[in-house]
Tab-separated table of C-alpha atoms in Angstrom:
chain	number	residue	atom	x	y	z
Z	196	ARG	CA	254.096	134.809	97.077
Z	197	LYS	CA	255.810	138.178	96.820
Z	198	ILE	CA	254.571	140.359	93.941
Z	199	SER	CA	257.189	142.185	91.890
Z	200	GLN	CA	257.009	145.899	91.050
Z	201	ALA	CA	256.414	145.033	87.383
Z	202	GLU	CA	253.437	142.832	88.327
Z	203	LEU	CA	252.006	145.582	90.534
Z	204	LEU	CA	252.328	148.058	87.684
Z	205	ASN	CA	250.577	145.654	85.294
Z	206	LEU	CA	247.765	145.174	87.805
Z	207	GLU	CA	247.405	148.930	88.251
Z	208	ASN	CA	247.235	149.494	84.489
Z	209	ASN	CA	244.698	146.685	84.045
Z	210	LEU	CA	242.477	148.214	86.744
Z	211	ALA	CA	242.660	151.610	85.039
Z	212	CYS	CA	241.634	150.047	81.694
Z	213	ALA	CA	238.519	148.381	83.100
Z	214	ASP	CA	235.012	149.700	82.493
Z	215	LEU	CA	233.454	148.153	85.600
Z	216	LEU	CA	234.938	146.655	88.774
Z	217	LEU	CA	232.651	144.544	91.000
Z	218	VAL	CA	233.917	144.270	94.572
Z	219	ALA	CA	232.499	142.177	97.438
Z	220	ASN	CA	234.110	144.261	100.194
Z	221	LEU	CA	232.952	147.857	100.719
Z	222	ARG	CA	236.264	149.133	102.138
Z	223	PHE	CA	238.213	147.598	99.278
Z	224	LYS	CA	235.764	149.098	96.787
Z	225	ASN	CA	236.326	152.572	98.273
Z	226	PHE	CA	240.095	152.015	98.255
Z	227	LEU	CA	240.101	151.057	94.563
Z	228	HIS	CA	237.983	154.099	93.709
Z	229	ARG	CA	240.436	156.446	95.439
Z	230	PHE	CA	243.504	154.615	94.130
Z	231	ILE	CA	242.434	154.713	90.475
Z	232	ASN	CA	241.388	158.366	90.675
Z	233	MET	CA	244.729	159.294	92.247
Z	234	ARG	CA	246.999	157.268	89.936
Z	235	HIS	CA	244.938	157.512	86.732
Z	236	PRO	CA	242.781	160.655	86.923
Z	237	ASN	CA	241.702	160.316	83.279
Z	238	ALA	CA	240.468	156.747	83.688
Z	239	ASP	CA	236.728	156.166	83.478
Z	240	VAL	CA	236.207	153.172	85.772
Z	241	VAL	CA	233.015	152.461	87.680
Z	242	THR	CA	233.496	150.573	90.959
Z	243	GLN	CA	230.409	148.801	92.276
Z	244	PHE	CA	229.862	147.156	95.651
Z	245	ILE	CA	228.103	143.777	95.261
Z	246	PRO	CA	228.430	141.762	98.479
Z	247	ASN	CA	228.357	137.981	98.427
Z	248	LEU	CA	227.075	135.697	101.141
Z	249	ILE	CA	230.523	134.912	102.476
Z	250	SER	CA	231.371	138.566	103.003
Z	251	LYS	CA	230.963	140.279	106.363
Z	252	ILE	CA	227.477	141.569	105.535
Z	253	GLY	CA	226.366	138.017	104.784
Z	254	TYR	CA	227.423	136.696	108.174
Z	255	GLU	CA	225.999	139.686	110.028
Z	256	ASN	CA	222.562	139.000	108.561
Z	257	MET	CA	222.743	135.210	108.721
Z	258	PRO	CA	219.739	133.734	110.575
Z	259	LYS	CA	219.864	130.859	113.038
Z	260	ILE	CA	220.159	127.607	111.110
Z	261	ILE	CA	216.922	125.581	110.907
Z	262	LYS	CA	217.362	121.808	110.849
Z	263	ASN	CA	215.329	119.380	108.780
Z	264	ASP	CA	212.605	117.860	110.957
Z	265	THR	CA	211.077	115.555	108.318
Z	266	GLU	CA	211.796	111.868	107.770
Z	267	LEU	CA	213.188	112.462	104.267
Z	268	PHE	CA	216.773	113.447	103.449
Z	269	ARG	CA	216.509	116.798	101.676
Z	270	ILE	CA	218.983	117.279	98.813
Z	271	GLY	CA	219.354	120.719	97.267
Z	272	LEU	CA	219.826	121.834	93.667
Z	273	ILE	CA	220.525	125.565	93.393
Z	274	LYS	CA	219.712	127.165	90.016
Z	275	PRO	CA	220.153	123.895	88.109
Z	276	THR	CA	220.622	123.750	84.341
Z	277	PHE	CA	218.874	121.360	81.959
Z	278	GLU	CA	221.952	119.101	82.080
Z	279	ASP	CA	221.858	119.108	85.898
Z	280	LEU	CA	218.206	118.118	86.060
Z	281	ASN	CA	218.600	115.488	83.367
Z	282	PHE	CA	221.527	113.992	85.289
Z	283	VAL	CA	219.434	113.891	88.472
Z	284	ARG	CA	216.653	112.136	86.572
Z	285	GLU	CA	219.071	109.425	85.459
Z	286	LEU	CA	220.498	109.213	88.963
Z	287	LEU	CA	217.048	108.629	90.468
Z	288	LYS	CA	216.407	105.878	87.917
Z	289	LYS	CA	219.617	104.018	88.739
Z	290	MET	CA	219.607	104.198	92.539
Z	291	SER	CA	217.847	101.532	94.569
Z	292	ILE	CA	214.175	102.015	95.428
Z	293	LYS	CA	215.090	101.794	99.113
Z	294	LEU	CA	217.491	104.729	98.796
Z	295	LYS	CA	215.171	106.786	96.584
Z	296	GLU	CA	212.351	106.453	99.111
Z	297	LYS	CA	214.519	108.234	101.691
Z	298	ILE	CA	215.225	111.247	99.463
Z	299	GLN	CA	213.457	114.510	98.709
Z	300	VAL	CA	215.145	116.553	95.973
Z	301	VAL	CA	214.655	120.311	96.498
Z	302	CYS	CA	215.209	122.805	93.684
Z	303	LEU	CA	215.752	126.536	94.180
Z	304	GLY	CA	215.399	127.817	90.641
Z	305	SER	CA	213.694	130.103	88.141
Z	306	SER	CA	210.511	129.574	86.141
Z	307	THR	CA	212.759	128.048	83.477
Z	308	SER	CA	213.871	125.418	86.001
Z	309	TYR	CA	210.245	124.502	86.621
Z	310	GLU	CA	209.565	124.244	82.890
Z	311	ILE	CA	212.521	121.855	82.536
Z	312	ILE	CA	211.277	119.796	85.496
Z	313	GLU	CA	207.889	119.501	83.777
Z	314	LYS	CA	209.532	118.587	80.465
Z	315	LEU	CA	211.554	115.838	82.150
Z	316	ASP	CA	208.453	114.672	84.071
Z	317	LEU	CA	210.100	115.209	87.460
Z	318	GLN	CA	207.269	117.040	89.249
Z	319	SER	CA	206.656	114.128	91.605
Z	320	ASP	CA	210.379	113.814	92.418
Z	321	ILE	CA	211.425	117.436	92.907
Z	322	GLU	CA	210.092	120.092	95.275
Z	323	VAL	CA	210.453	123.515	93.598
Z	324	HIS	CA	211.077	126.920	95.174
Z	325	LYS	CA	211.570	130.207	93.311
Z	326	THR	CA	214.932	131.976	93.406
Z	327	VAL	CA	215.206	135.168	95.459
Z	328	ASN	CA	217.501	138.200	95.563
Z	329	PHE	CA	220.684	138.465	97.632
Z	330	LYS	CA	219.054	140.011	100.679
Z	331	ASN	CA	216.615	137.120	101.008
Z	332	PHE	CA	218.894	134.287	99.906
Z	333	PHE	CA	220.129	133.244	103.351
Z	334	TYR	CA	216.564	133.296	104.685
Z	335	GLU	CA	215.289	131.195	101.762
Z	336	LEU	CA	218.205	128.770	102.000
Z	337	ASN	CA	217.392	128.345	105.668
Z	338	GLN	CA	213.729	127.624	104.932
Z	339	LEU	CA	214.692	124.815	102.550
Z	340	LYS	CA	216.129	122.826	105.499
Z	341	LEU	CA	218.661	121.058	103.312
Z	342	ASP	CA	220.626	118.065	104.557
Z	343	SER	CA	222.980	118.198	101.586
Z	344	ALA	CA	223.368	119.796	98.150
Z	345	LEU	CA	224.625	118.621	94.775
Z	346	LEU	CA	227.137	120.771	92.879
Z	347	LEU	CA	226.994	119.300	89.393
Z	348	SER	CA	229.372	120.216	86.587
Z	349	LYS	CA	230.650	118.939	83.258
Z	350	ASP	CA	234.283	118.783	82.218
Z	351	SER	CA	234.955	122.165	80.570
Z	352	THR	CA	237.389	125.054	80.909
Z	353	TYR	CA	234.523	127.383	81.865
Z	354	ASN	CA	233.298	125.173	84.700
Z	355	LYS	CA	236.786	124.622	86.087
Z	356	HIS	CA	237.277	128.394	86.422
Z	357	HIS	CA	233.698	129.328	87.321
Z	358	SER	CA	232.899	130.925	90.673
Z	359	SER	CA	232.874	128.605	93.693
Z	360	TYR	CA	230.847	131.028	95.848
Z	361	LEU	CA	227.863	128.660	96.001
Z	362	PHE	CA	230.001	126.011	97.702
Z	363	LEU	CA	231.163	128.576	100.273
Z	364	GLU	CA	227.606	129.833	100.833
Z	365	LEU	CA	226.319	126.313	101.451
Z	366	SER	CA	229.311	125.531	103.673
Z	367	ALA	CA	228.606	128.648	105.752
Z	368	PHE	CA	225.282	126.980	106.589
Z	369	GLY	CA	226.979	123.684	107.429
Z	370	ILE	CA	225.351	121.992	104.427
Z	371	PRO	CA	227.647	119.183	103.219
Z	372	THR	CA	227.963	119.100	99.434
Z	373	ILE	CA	228.523	116.326	96.940
Z	374	THR	CA	230.583	118.058	94.287
Z	375	SER	CA	231.606	117.133	90.772
Z	376	ILE	CA	235.342	116.712	90.290
Z	377	TYR	CA	234.949	119.174	87.388
Z	378	HIS	CA	233.388	121.907	89.558
Z	379	SER	CA	235.621	124.872	90.456
Z	380	ALA	CA	234.955	124.203	94.167
Z	381	SER	CA	236.434	120.705	93.982
Z	382	LYS	CA	239.975	121.996	94.489
Z	383	ASN	CA	238.894	123.432	97.856
Z	384	ILE	CA	237.451	120.151	99.112
Z	385	THR	CA	239.208	117.314	100.897
Z	386	ASP	CA	237.089	114.323	99.911
Z	387	GLY	CA	235.358	112.772	102.910
Z	388	VAL	CA	236.463	115.549	105.265
Z	389	ASP	CA	234.692	118.820	104.385
Z	390	GLY	CA	232.715	117.526	101.419
Z	391	LEU	CA	232.351	114.610	99.043
Z	392	LEU	CA	233.607	114.426	95.453
Z	393	ALA	CA	232.034	112.403	92.645
Z	394	SER	CA	232.402	111.830	88.922
Z	395	ILE	CA	230.482	108.881	87.489
Z	396	GLU	CA	226.937	107.963	88.556
Z	397	PRO	CA	227.855	105.119	90.970
Z	398	GLU	CA	230.068	107.575	92.902
Z	399	TRP	CA	227.169	110.028	93.311
Z	400	ILE	CA	224.893	107.255	94.530
Z	401	LYS	CA	227.556	105.965	96.918
Z	402	ALA	CA	228.074	109.488	98.327
Z	403	LEU	CA	224.332	109.939	98.889
Z	404	ASP	CA	224.096	106.537	100.547
Z	405	LEU	CA	226.976	107.497	102.853
Z	406	LEU	CA	225.374	110.768	103.963
Z	407	ILE	CA	221.961	109.194	104.454
Z	408	ASN	CA	222.792	105.868	106.092
Z	409	VAL	CA	225.999	106.407	108.077
Z	410	ASP	CA	225.201	107.937	111.475
Z	411	GLY	CA	226.923	111.239	112.221
Z	412	ILE	CA	228.761	111.600	108.887
Z	413	LYS	CA	226.491	114.389	107.611
Z	414	GLU	CA	227.016	116.424	110.799
Z	415	GLU	CA	230.765	115.747	110.832
Z	416	ILE	CA	231.297	116.875	107.231
Z	417	GLY	CA	228.967	119.858	107.703
Z	418	SER	CA	230.947	120.978	110.757
Z	419	MET	CA	234.231	120.722	108.854
Z	420	ALA	CA	232.707	122.635	105.928
Z	421	ILE	CA	231.958	125.575	108.239
Z	422	LYS	CA	235.543	125.528	109.487
Z	423	ASN	CA	236.771	125.414	105.891
Z	424	VAL	CA	234.897	128.621	105.082
């Protein structure tokens, strides 16, 4: 939509009142630095360039995608919380043995994640990898050889407005996601086209069963996810 002069002025004043501005695009970061200094010379705003994996630098350094060559369907959990891991534990209990035997859950998390996995007695169910910094994230994500990833989220105002970058990063790799309807990324997903949406446990199990047992659906949704990005 067209922005009014009053809205532009409000935006300009808000920028000048900030202490720190984090920008994912280097050119835009330099523009904001010059703009604020020119329009508000007395402002004390620090502009910092922090690229994300869907910015130009991310694609330029993106390695060739490695496919899963094992017999198990590898499902990713990226930096899961206690609630996420507890939900996965309950999910594994309720799915059929036949389906569970086809799955390998893969966690990319911190030492805290591993402690939670031990506490929930999930060591035999979850393969754990340590988190890495931005520069190595694409490489590490590639090494995980994920077939899909779960984006779990509870119903809260924070989660609905939280960053959806992880969904875009996974989609850039053609990794189809099963996403909670309460996750901020859910509004960017057309269910069954460029991702799958789920709420209650049977829906998560049904989505997993679809990706694992229906020929070609994983590749089709993954391809559409890349286009969506």
